[in-house]
XYZ file of C-alpha atoms in Angstrom:
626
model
C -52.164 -11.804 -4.948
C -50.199 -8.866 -6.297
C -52.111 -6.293 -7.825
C -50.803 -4.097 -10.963
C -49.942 -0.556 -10.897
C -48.541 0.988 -14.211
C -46.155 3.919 -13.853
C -44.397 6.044 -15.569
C -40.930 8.950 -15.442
C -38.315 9.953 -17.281
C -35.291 8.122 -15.026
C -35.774 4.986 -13.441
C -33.139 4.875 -11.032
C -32.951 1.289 -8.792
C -31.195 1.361 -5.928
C -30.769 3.391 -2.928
C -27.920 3.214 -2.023
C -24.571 5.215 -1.725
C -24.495 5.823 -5.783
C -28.657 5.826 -5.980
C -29.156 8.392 -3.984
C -26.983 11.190 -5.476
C -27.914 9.734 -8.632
C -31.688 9.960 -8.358
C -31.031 13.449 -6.372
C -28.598 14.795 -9.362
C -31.182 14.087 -12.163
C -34.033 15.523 -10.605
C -32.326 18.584 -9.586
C -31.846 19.063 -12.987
C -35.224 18.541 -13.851
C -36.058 15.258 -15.241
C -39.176 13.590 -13.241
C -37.409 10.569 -11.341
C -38.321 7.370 -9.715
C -35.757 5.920 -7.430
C -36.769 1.954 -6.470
C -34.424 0.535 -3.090
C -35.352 -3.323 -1.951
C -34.482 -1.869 1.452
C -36.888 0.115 3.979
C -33.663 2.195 4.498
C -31.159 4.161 1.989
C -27.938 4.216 2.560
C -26.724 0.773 1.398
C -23.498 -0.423 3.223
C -24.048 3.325 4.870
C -27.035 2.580 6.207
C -28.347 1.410 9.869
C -28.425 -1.731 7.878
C -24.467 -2.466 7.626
C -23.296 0.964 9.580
C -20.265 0.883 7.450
C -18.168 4.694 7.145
C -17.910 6.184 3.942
C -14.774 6.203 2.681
C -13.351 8.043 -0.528
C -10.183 9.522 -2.837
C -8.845 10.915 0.131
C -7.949 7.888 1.829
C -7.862 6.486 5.279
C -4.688 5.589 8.013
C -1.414 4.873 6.238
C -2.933 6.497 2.693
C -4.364 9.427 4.010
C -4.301 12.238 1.206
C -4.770 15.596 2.661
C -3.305 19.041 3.077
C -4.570 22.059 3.461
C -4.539 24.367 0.517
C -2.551 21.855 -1.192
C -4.491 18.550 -1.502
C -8.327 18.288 -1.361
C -9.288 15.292 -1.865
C -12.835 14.633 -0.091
C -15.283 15.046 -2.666
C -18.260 17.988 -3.379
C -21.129 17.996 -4.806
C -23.631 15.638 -3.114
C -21.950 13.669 -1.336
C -20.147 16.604 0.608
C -23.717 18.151 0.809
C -25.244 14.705 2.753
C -21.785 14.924 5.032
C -21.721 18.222 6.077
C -25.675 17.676 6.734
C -25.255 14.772 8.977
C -22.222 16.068 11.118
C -24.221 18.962 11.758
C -27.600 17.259 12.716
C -26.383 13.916 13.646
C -23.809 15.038 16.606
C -24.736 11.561 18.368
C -23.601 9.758 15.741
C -26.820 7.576 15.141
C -26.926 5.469 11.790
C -30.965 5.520 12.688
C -30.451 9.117 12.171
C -28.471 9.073 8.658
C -31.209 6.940 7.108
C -33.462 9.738 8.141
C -31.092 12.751 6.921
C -31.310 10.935 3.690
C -35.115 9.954 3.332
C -35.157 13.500 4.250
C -33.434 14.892 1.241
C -34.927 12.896 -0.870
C -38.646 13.518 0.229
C -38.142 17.210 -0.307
C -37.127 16.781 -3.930
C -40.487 17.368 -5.715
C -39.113 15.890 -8.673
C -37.692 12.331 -6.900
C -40.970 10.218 -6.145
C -39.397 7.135 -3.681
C -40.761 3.744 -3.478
C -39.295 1.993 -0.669
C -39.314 -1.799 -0.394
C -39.430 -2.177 -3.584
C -37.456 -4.605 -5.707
C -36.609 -4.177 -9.665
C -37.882 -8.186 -10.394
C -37.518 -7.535 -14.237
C -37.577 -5.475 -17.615
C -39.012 -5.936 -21.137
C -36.646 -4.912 -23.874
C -37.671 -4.330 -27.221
C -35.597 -3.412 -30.121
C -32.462 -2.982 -27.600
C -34.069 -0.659 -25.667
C -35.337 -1.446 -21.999
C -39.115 -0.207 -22.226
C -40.081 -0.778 -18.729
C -39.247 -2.528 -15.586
C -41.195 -4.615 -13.307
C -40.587 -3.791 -9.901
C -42.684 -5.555 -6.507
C -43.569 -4.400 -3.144
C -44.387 -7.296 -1.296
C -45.097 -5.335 1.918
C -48.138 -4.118 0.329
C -48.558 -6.538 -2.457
C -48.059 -4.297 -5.623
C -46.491 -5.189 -8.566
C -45.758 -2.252 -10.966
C -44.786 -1.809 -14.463
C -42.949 0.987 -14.512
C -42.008 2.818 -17.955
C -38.809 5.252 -18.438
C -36.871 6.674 -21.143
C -33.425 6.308 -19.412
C -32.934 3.731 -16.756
C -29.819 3.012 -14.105
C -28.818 0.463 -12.211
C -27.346 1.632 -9.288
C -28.011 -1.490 -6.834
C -24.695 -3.213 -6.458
C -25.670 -6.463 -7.758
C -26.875 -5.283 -10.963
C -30.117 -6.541 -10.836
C -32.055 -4.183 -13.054
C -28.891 -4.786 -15.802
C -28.886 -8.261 -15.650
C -33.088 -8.307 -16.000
C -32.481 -6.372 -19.186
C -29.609 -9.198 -20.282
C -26.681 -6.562 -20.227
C -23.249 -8.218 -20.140
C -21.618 -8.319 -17.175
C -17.839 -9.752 -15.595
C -17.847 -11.430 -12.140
C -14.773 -12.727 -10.501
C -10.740 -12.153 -10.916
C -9.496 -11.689 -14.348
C -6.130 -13.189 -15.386
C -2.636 -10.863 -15.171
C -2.162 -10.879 -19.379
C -6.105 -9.955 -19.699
C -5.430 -6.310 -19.495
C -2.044 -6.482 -18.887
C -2.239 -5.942 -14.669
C 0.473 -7.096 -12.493
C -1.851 -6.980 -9.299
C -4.366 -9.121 -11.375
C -3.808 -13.326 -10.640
C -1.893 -15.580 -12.932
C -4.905 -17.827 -13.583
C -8.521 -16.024 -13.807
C -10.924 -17.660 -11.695
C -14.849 -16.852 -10.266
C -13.738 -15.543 -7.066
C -14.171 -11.741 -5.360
C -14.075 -9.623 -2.620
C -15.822 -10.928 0.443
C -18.775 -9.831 2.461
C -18.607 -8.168 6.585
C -20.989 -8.553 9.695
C -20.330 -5.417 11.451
C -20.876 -5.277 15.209
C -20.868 -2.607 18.125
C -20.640 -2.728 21.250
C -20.893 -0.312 24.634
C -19.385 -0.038 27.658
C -20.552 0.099 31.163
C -19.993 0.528 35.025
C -19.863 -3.356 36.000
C -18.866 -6.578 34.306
C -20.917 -7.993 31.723
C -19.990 -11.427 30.735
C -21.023 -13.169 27.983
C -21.670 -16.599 26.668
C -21.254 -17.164 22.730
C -23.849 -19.195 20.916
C -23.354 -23.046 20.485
C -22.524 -22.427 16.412
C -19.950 -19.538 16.884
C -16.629 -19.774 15.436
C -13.394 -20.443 17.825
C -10.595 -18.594 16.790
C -6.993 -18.470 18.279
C -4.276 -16.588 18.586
C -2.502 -17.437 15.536
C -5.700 -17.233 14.159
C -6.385 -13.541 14.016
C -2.567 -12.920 14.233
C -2.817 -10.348 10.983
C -6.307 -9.085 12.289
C -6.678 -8.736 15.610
C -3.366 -8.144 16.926
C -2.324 -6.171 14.151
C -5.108 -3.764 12.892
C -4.043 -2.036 9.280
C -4.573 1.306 8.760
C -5.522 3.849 11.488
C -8.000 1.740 13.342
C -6.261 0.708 16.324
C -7.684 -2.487 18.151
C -11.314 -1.163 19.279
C -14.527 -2.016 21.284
C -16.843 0.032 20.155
C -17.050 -0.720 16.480
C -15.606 -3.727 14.214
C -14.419 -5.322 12.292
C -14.135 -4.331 8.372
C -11.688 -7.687 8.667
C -14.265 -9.774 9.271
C -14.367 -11.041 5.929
C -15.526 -14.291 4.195
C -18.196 -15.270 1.341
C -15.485 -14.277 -1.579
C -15.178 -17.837 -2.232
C -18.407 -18.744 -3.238
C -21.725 -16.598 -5.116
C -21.763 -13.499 -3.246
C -25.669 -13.068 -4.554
C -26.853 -16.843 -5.034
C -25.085 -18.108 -1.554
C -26.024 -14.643 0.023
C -27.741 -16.551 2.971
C -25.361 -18.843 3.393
C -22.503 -16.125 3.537
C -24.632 -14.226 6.347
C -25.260 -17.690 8.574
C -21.380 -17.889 8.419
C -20.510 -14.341 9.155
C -22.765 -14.222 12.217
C -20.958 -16.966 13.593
C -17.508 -15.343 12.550
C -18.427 -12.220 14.289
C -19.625 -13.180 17.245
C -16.794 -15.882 17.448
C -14.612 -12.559 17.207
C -16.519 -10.953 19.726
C -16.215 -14.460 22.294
C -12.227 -14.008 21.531
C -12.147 -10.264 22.528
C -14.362 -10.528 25.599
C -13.323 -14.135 27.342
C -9.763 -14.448 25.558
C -8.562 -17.043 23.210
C -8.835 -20.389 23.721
C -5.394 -20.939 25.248
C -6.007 -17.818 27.700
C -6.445 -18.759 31.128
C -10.364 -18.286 32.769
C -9.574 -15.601 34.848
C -7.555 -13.160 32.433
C -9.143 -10.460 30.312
C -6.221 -9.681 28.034
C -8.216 -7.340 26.025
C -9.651 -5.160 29.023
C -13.276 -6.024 27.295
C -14.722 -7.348 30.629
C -17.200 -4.166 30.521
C -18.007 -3.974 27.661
C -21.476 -5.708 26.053
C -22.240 -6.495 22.716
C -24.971 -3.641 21.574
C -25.790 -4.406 18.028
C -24.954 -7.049 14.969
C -25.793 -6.426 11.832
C -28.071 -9.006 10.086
C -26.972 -8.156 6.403
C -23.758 -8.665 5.068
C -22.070 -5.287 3.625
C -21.069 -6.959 0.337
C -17.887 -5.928 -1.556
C -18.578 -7.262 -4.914
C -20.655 -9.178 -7.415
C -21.280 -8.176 -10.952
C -19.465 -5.868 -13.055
C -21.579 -4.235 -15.949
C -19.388 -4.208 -19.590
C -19.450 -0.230 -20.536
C -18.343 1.852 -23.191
C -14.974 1.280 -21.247
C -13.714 -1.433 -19.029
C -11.587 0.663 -16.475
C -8.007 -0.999 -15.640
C -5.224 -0.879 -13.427
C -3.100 1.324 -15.799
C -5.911 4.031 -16.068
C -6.023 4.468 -12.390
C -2.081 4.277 -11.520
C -1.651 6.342 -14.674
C -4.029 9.003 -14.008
C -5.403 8.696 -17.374
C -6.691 11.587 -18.733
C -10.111 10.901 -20.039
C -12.296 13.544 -22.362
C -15.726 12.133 -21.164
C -14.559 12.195 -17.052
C -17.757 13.085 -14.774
C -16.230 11.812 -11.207
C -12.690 11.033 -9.814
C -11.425 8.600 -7.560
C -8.279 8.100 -5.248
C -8.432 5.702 -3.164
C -5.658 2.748 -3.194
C -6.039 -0.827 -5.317
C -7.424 -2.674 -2.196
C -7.500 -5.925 -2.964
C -8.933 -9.064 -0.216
C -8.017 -12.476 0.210
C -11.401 -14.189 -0.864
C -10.928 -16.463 1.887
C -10.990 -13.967 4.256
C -10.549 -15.099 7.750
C -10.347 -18.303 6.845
C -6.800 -17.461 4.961
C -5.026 -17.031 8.545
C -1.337 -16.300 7.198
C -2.592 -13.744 4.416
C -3.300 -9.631 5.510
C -6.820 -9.186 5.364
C -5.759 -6.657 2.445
C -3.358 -5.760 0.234
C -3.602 -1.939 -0.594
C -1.377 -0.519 -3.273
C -1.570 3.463 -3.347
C -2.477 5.107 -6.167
C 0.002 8.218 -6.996
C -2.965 10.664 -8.151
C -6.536 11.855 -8.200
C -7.950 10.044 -11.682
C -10.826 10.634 -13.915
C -13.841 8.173 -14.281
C -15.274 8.304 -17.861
C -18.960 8.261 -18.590
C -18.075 5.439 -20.784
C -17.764 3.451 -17.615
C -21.189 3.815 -17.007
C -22.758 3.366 -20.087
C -23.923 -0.282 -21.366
C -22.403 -1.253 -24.428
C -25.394 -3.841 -25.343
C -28.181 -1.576 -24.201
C -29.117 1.897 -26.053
C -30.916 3.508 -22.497
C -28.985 1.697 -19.728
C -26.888 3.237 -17.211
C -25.047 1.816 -14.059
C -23.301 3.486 -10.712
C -21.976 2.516 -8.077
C -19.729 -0.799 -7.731
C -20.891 -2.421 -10.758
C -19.717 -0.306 -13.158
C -17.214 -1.148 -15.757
C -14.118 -2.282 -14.561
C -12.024 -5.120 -14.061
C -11.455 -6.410 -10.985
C -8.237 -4.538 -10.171
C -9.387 -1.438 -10.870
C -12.874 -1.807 -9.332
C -10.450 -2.286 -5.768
C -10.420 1.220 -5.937
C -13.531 2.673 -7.390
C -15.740 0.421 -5.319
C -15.614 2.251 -1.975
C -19.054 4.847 -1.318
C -17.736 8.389 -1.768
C -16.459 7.689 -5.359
C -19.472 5.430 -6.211
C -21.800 8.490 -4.413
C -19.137 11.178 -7.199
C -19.957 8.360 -9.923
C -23.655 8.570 -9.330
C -24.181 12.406 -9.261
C -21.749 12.450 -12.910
C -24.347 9.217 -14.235
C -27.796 11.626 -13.066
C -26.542 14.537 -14.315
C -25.767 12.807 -17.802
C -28.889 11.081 -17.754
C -30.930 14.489 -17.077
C -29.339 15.909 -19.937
C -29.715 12.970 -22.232
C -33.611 12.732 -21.513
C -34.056 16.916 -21.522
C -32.110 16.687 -25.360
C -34.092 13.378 -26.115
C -30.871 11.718 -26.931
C -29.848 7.697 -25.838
C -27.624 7.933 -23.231
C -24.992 5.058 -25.427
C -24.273 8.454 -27.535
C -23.820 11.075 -24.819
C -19.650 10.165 -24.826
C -19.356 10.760 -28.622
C -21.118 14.158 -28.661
C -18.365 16.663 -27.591
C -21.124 19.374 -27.063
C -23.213 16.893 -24.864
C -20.061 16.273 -22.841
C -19.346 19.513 -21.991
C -22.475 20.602 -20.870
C -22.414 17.632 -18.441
C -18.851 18.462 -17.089
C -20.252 22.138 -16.485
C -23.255 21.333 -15.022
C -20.901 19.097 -12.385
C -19.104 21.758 -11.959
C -21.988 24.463 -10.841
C -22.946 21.923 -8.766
C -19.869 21.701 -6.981
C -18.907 18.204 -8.310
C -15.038 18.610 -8.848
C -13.690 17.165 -12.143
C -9.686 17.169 -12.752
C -7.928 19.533 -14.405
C -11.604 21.128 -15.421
C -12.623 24.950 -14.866
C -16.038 26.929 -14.598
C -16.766 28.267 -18.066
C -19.780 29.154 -17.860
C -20.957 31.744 -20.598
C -23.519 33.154 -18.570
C -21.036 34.302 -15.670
C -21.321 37.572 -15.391
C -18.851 37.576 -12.060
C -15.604 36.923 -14.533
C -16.785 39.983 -16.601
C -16.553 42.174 -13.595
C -13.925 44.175 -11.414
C -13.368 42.015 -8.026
C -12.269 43.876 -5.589
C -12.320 43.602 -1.397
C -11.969 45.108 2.011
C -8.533 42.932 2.113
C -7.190 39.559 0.725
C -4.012 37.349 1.597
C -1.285 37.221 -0.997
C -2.623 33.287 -1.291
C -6.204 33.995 -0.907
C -6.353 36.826 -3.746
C -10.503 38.576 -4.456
C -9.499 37.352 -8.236
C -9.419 33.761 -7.051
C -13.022 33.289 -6.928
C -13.266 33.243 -10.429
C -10.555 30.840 -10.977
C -12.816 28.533 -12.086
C -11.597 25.685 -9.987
C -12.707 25.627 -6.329
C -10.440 23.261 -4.368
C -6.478 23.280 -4.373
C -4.836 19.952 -5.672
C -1.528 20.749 -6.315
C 0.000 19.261 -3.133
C 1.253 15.739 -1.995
C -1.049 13.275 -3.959
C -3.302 15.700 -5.251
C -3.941 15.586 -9.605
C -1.183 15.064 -11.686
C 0.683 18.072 -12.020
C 0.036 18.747 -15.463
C -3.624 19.490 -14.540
C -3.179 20.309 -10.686
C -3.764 23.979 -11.560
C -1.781 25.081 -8.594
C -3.290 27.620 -5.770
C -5.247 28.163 -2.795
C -8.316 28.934 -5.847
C -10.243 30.946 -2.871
C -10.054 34.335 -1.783
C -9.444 34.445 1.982
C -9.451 38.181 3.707
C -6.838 39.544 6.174
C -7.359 38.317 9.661
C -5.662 40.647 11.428
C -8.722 43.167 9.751
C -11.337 40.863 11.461
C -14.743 40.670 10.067
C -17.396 41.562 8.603
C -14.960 41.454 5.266
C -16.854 42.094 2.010
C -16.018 41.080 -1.810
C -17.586 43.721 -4.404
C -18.419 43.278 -8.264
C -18.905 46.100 -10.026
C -19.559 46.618 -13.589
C -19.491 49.550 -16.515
C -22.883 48.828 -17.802
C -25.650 47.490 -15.136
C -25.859 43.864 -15.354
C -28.944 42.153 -14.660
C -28.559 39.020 -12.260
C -31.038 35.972 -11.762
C -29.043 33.727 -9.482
C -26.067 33.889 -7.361
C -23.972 31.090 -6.660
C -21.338 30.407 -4.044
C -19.100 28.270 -3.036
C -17.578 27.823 0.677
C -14.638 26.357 2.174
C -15.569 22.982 4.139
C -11.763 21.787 4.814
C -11.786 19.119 1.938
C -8.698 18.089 3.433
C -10.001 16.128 6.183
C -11.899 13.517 6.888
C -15.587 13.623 7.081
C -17.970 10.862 7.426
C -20.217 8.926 10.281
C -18.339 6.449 12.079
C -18.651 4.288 14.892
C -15.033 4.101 15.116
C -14.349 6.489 18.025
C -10.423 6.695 16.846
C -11.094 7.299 13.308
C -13.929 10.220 14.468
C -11.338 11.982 16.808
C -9.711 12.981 13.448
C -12.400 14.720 12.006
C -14.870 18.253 13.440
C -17.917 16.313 13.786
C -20.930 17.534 15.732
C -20.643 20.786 14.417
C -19.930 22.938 10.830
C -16.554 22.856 10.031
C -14.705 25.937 10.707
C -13.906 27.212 7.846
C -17.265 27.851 6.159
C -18.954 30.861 6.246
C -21.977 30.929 8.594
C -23.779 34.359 8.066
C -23.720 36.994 5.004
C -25.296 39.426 3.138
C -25.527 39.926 -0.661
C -26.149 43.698 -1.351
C -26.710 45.590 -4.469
C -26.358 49.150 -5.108
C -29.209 51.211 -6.572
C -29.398 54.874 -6.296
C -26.141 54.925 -4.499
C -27.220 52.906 -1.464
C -26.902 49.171 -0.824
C -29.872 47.069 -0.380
C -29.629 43.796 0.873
C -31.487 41.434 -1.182
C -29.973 38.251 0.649
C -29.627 37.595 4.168
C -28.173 34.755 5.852
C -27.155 33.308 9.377
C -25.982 29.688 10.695
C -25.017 28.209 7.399
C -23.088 25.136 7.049
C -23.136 23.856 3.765
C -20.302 24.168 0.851
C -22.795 25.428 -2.253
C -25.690 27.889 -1.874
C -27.322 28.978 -4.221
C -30.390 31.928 -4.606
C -32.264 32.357 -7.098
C -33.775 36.148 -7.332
C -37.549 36.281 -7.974
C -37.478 39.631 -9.401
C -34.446 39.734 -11.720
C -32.707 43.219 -10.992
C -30.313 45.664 -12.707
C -26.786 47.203 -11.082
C -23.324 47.928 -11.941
C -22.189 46.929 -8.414
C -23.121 43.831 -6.154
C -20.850 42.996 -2.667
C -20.805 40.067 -0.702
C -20.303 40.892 2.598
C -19.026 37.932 5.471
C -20.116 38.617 9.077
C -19.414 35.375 10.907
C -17.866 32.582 9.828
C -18.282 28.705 11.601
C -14.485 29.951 13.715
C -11.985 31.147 11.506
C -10.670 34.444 12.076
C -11.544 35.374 8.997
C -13.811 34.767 5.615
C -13.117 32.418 2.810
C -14.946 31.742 -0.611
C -13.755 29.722 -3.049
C -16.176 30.673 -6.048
C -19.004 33.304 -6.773
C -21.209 32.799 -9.685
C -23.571 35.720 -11.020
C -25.828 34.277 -13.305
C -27.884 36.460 -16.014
């Protein structure tokens, strides 16, 4: 028997998974009291252990790779970039046992985030179109709790919590004259994007055969002929880790048939796995045409990473034309960038059609809050892949990094909204409201497009910036730009809001270090925090993979060389410096320190004594908060 628990917090946030977790992070960094719910005993979602699938994001992967350096930055801050750069430091082995922990980590030492693993939203009670609470169960311990909130989002794919409170929702393929989309199909119909078994697999000294189960799929040849034998992309036929093309389920109820999808991709995935290591069926017994005959199967996953479900109906039902257009949108609080991927529903089972069909999108594009907001419900909010778009343009917002941007824009919102006692349905109409959100996203190193720091508190842009020595690109002025990545390059933002320039200042190398920035002012100033912001060479790729190919691309093991590792912030008082911060081995984009005693001084200097192996220092922004 289940026994009742009634709780109670200002955010209810369900799911854990690559959107939850920056969402439930985001709000209660900025002070609401949160309660993030995940079914799983893991975070991560399709990033997790679970599924072990790479996060993936604007800037692309393979053939739509969109990168330069000091040109086009497209790997996203904030969060996100914060649980990257922490897990290619601390997870050099590459475990996905070790990136659930970096992330039950983070979230255990946010004393505003209480997390209740295993534990499934089952329902909510709405009264006078407001949700009022949700019902949530733990059957691991047998607890059932009611759980009460002023602002609650559904960030768990399916859109369970949503679809409790009877929020409208979209599932399957909308028709081409819907929304006018030429990548849409003539005829609408209930079909989606399908669901993947991963697999990995090691390789050792002797031959180890293997012997697939009786129900495994047989495939041949012709079979896999645009899988297999012809991998898109930049993952070149692999061992180690497959295969995202392992596809199928997009035919039928990715939720109700959810069992039935993962009895079939087992036997898909292994039947893959039979083909690589003992050949196709019309191979002869003795030939190993894929070299696999060392190699052993070392782990299957057991749940399907699904693609898509339900759609939630926002404020705004994001399209095709937004996203190729780069629409400019007044309420934005993420971006995305990464191509209209759309899947045969069939999957494998659709031999003589590529496993995808990716059509690149020209620019960096907003993603309004109005996306995110439920048009039928005062105090719900979604993130993640079930926010509001049709199924073109949910292709390309769907993948983790932009639902992980989408879900730090939604808990920043939703922090404000509960702080100001305001519904969240009216935060996109309230200009005011809007801005504060964008510049709160933007102190927390959240990049929005075409969107600067204006902070009114910034005492740095009311000072003289000057340093030991600067680069004709890497100016001291820059770090007050107000924008702290460059996209004006290949594929960056659209160029009317690209804001061209390295937006960093970068010292002379051929000085060495240490190299020091100094603010000084004609009054004293008094200071309460100082903020800065790093380079971490947002022009690569950065993420955990399994995929040894697709990790040879990227620093991982170690901080990326650009960043800053160890500085001091001094301040002058009675003509001498004192160092009031000191720091050694850092790693991470945003720092920030808040003074305990507040002080006075008309000059404060940053000064860079190592850096992660650049020659010399970089910093893209310093705030100086009063």
């Amino acid at each position: 028997m289940l026994q009742n628990h009634s709780l109670s917090c200002d955010i209810l946030v369900a799911g854990g998974g690559p959107a939850g977790v920056p969402c439930a992070l985001a709000a209660a960094r900025n002070g609401a009291k949160v309660i993030l719910c995940q079914d799983r005993s893991v975070l991560g979602g399709n990033a997790s252990s679970e599924v072990r699938m790479h996060v993936v994001g604007a800037n692309g992967t393979g053939s739509f790779d969109r990168g330069a350096e000091l040109e086009t930055e497209a790997r996203e801050g904030g969060i996100i970039e914060e649980i990257r750069l922490e897990n290619c430091v601390r997870n050099p082995q590459r475990s996905a046992a070790i990136f659930d922990l970096i992330l039950y980590d983070l979230c255990r030492n946010e004393p505003n985030l209480t997390l209740m693993l295993n534990t499934t939203v089952t329902g909510a009670v709405v009264e006078d179109n407001r949700i009022r609470h949700a019902i949530a169960e733990r059957q691991s311990t047998e607890d059932r709790f009611q759980i009460a909130a002023e602002i609650f989002i559904d960030c768990t794919g399916d859109g369970r919590l949503g679809v409790e409170a009877g929020a409208a929702f979209l599932e399957g393929r909308e028709d081409r004259e819907a929304y006018a989309e030429s990548l849409a199909v003539e005829v609408a119909d209930s079909q989606r994007l399908g669901s993947t078994i991963l697999l990995q697999a090691r390789k050792h000294p002797n031959p180890m055969p293997y012997r697939a189960p009786t129900w495994a799929r047989k495939f041949s040849k012709q079979d896999l002929k645009l899988r297999l034998y012809s991998v898109p992309g930049e993952e070149e036929p692999t061992h180690e880790y497959g295969y995202w093309w392992a596809e199928w389920g997009g035919t039928l109820d990715t939720i109700k048939d959810n069992e039935t999808i993962r009895d079939e991709l087992l036997a898909i995935a292994l039947g893959i796995w039979d083909h690589v290591k003992n050949g196709p069926a019309e191979s002869k017994s003795n030939d190993d045409p894929f070299e696999a005959a060392n190699w052993a199967l070392d782990w299957i996953g057991f749940l399907p990473g699904k693609r898509e479900s339900r759609r939630f109906i926002g404020q705004h039902l994001l399209t095709q034309s937004d996203i190729l257009s780069s629409r400019q949108f007044a309420d934005a609080i993420a971006y995305g960038g990464w191509s209209l991927d759309l899947h045969p529903p069939e999957g494998v089972d659709a031999p003589e059609k590529a496993p995808c069909t990716q059509t690149r999108v020209p620019y960096l594009y907003d993603i309004p809050l109005r996306c995110c907001i439920a048009q039928d419900t005062e105090n719900l909010m979604f993130a993640g892949r079930n926010i509001s778009a049709t199924h073109v343009g949910f292709s390309s917002t769907r993948v983790m990094a932009t639902c992980a941007a989408i879900g730090q824009g939604v808990g920043t919102a939703a922090a404000f909204a509960q702080e100001h006692n305001l519904s969240p349905n009216v935060l996109a109409h309230s200009q005011t409201a809007i801005h504060t959100i964008q510049q709160t996203l933007h102190q927390d190193d959240a990049f929005l497009i075409g969107q600067t720091n204006r902070a009114p508190k910034d005492l740095a842009k009311s000072a003289t910036i000057t340093a030991s020595s600067e680069l004709p690109e890497g100016l001291a002025n820059n770090v007050i730009s107000g924008q702290t990545r460059s996209v004006h390059g290949p594929s960056g933002a659209p160029p009317s809001r690209a804001n061209a320039g390295s937006h960093r200042w970068m010292s002379d190398p051929e000085k060495g270090l240490p190299a020091w920035l100094q603010f000084e002012w004609d009054q004293p100033v008094c200071i309460t925090e100082i903020q800065l912001v790093f380079d971490t060479g947002l022009h690569r790729h950065l993420t955990l993979s399994h995929h040894d190919g697709y990790t040879s691309k990227m620093i991982w093991g170690r901080p990326q060389p650009e960043t800053v590792s160890d500085y001091e912030i001094k301040v002058k008082r009675k003509g001498e410096w004192v160092t009031e911060v000191l720091v050694t081995g850092n790693y991470q984009r945003l720092r920030k320190h808040l003074i305990e005693s507040s002080f006075q001084t008309n000059s404060l200097r940053i000064e860079v004594t190592g850096t992660n192996g650049l020659s010399h220092a970089r910093i893209m922004e310093v705030r100086l908060l009063s």
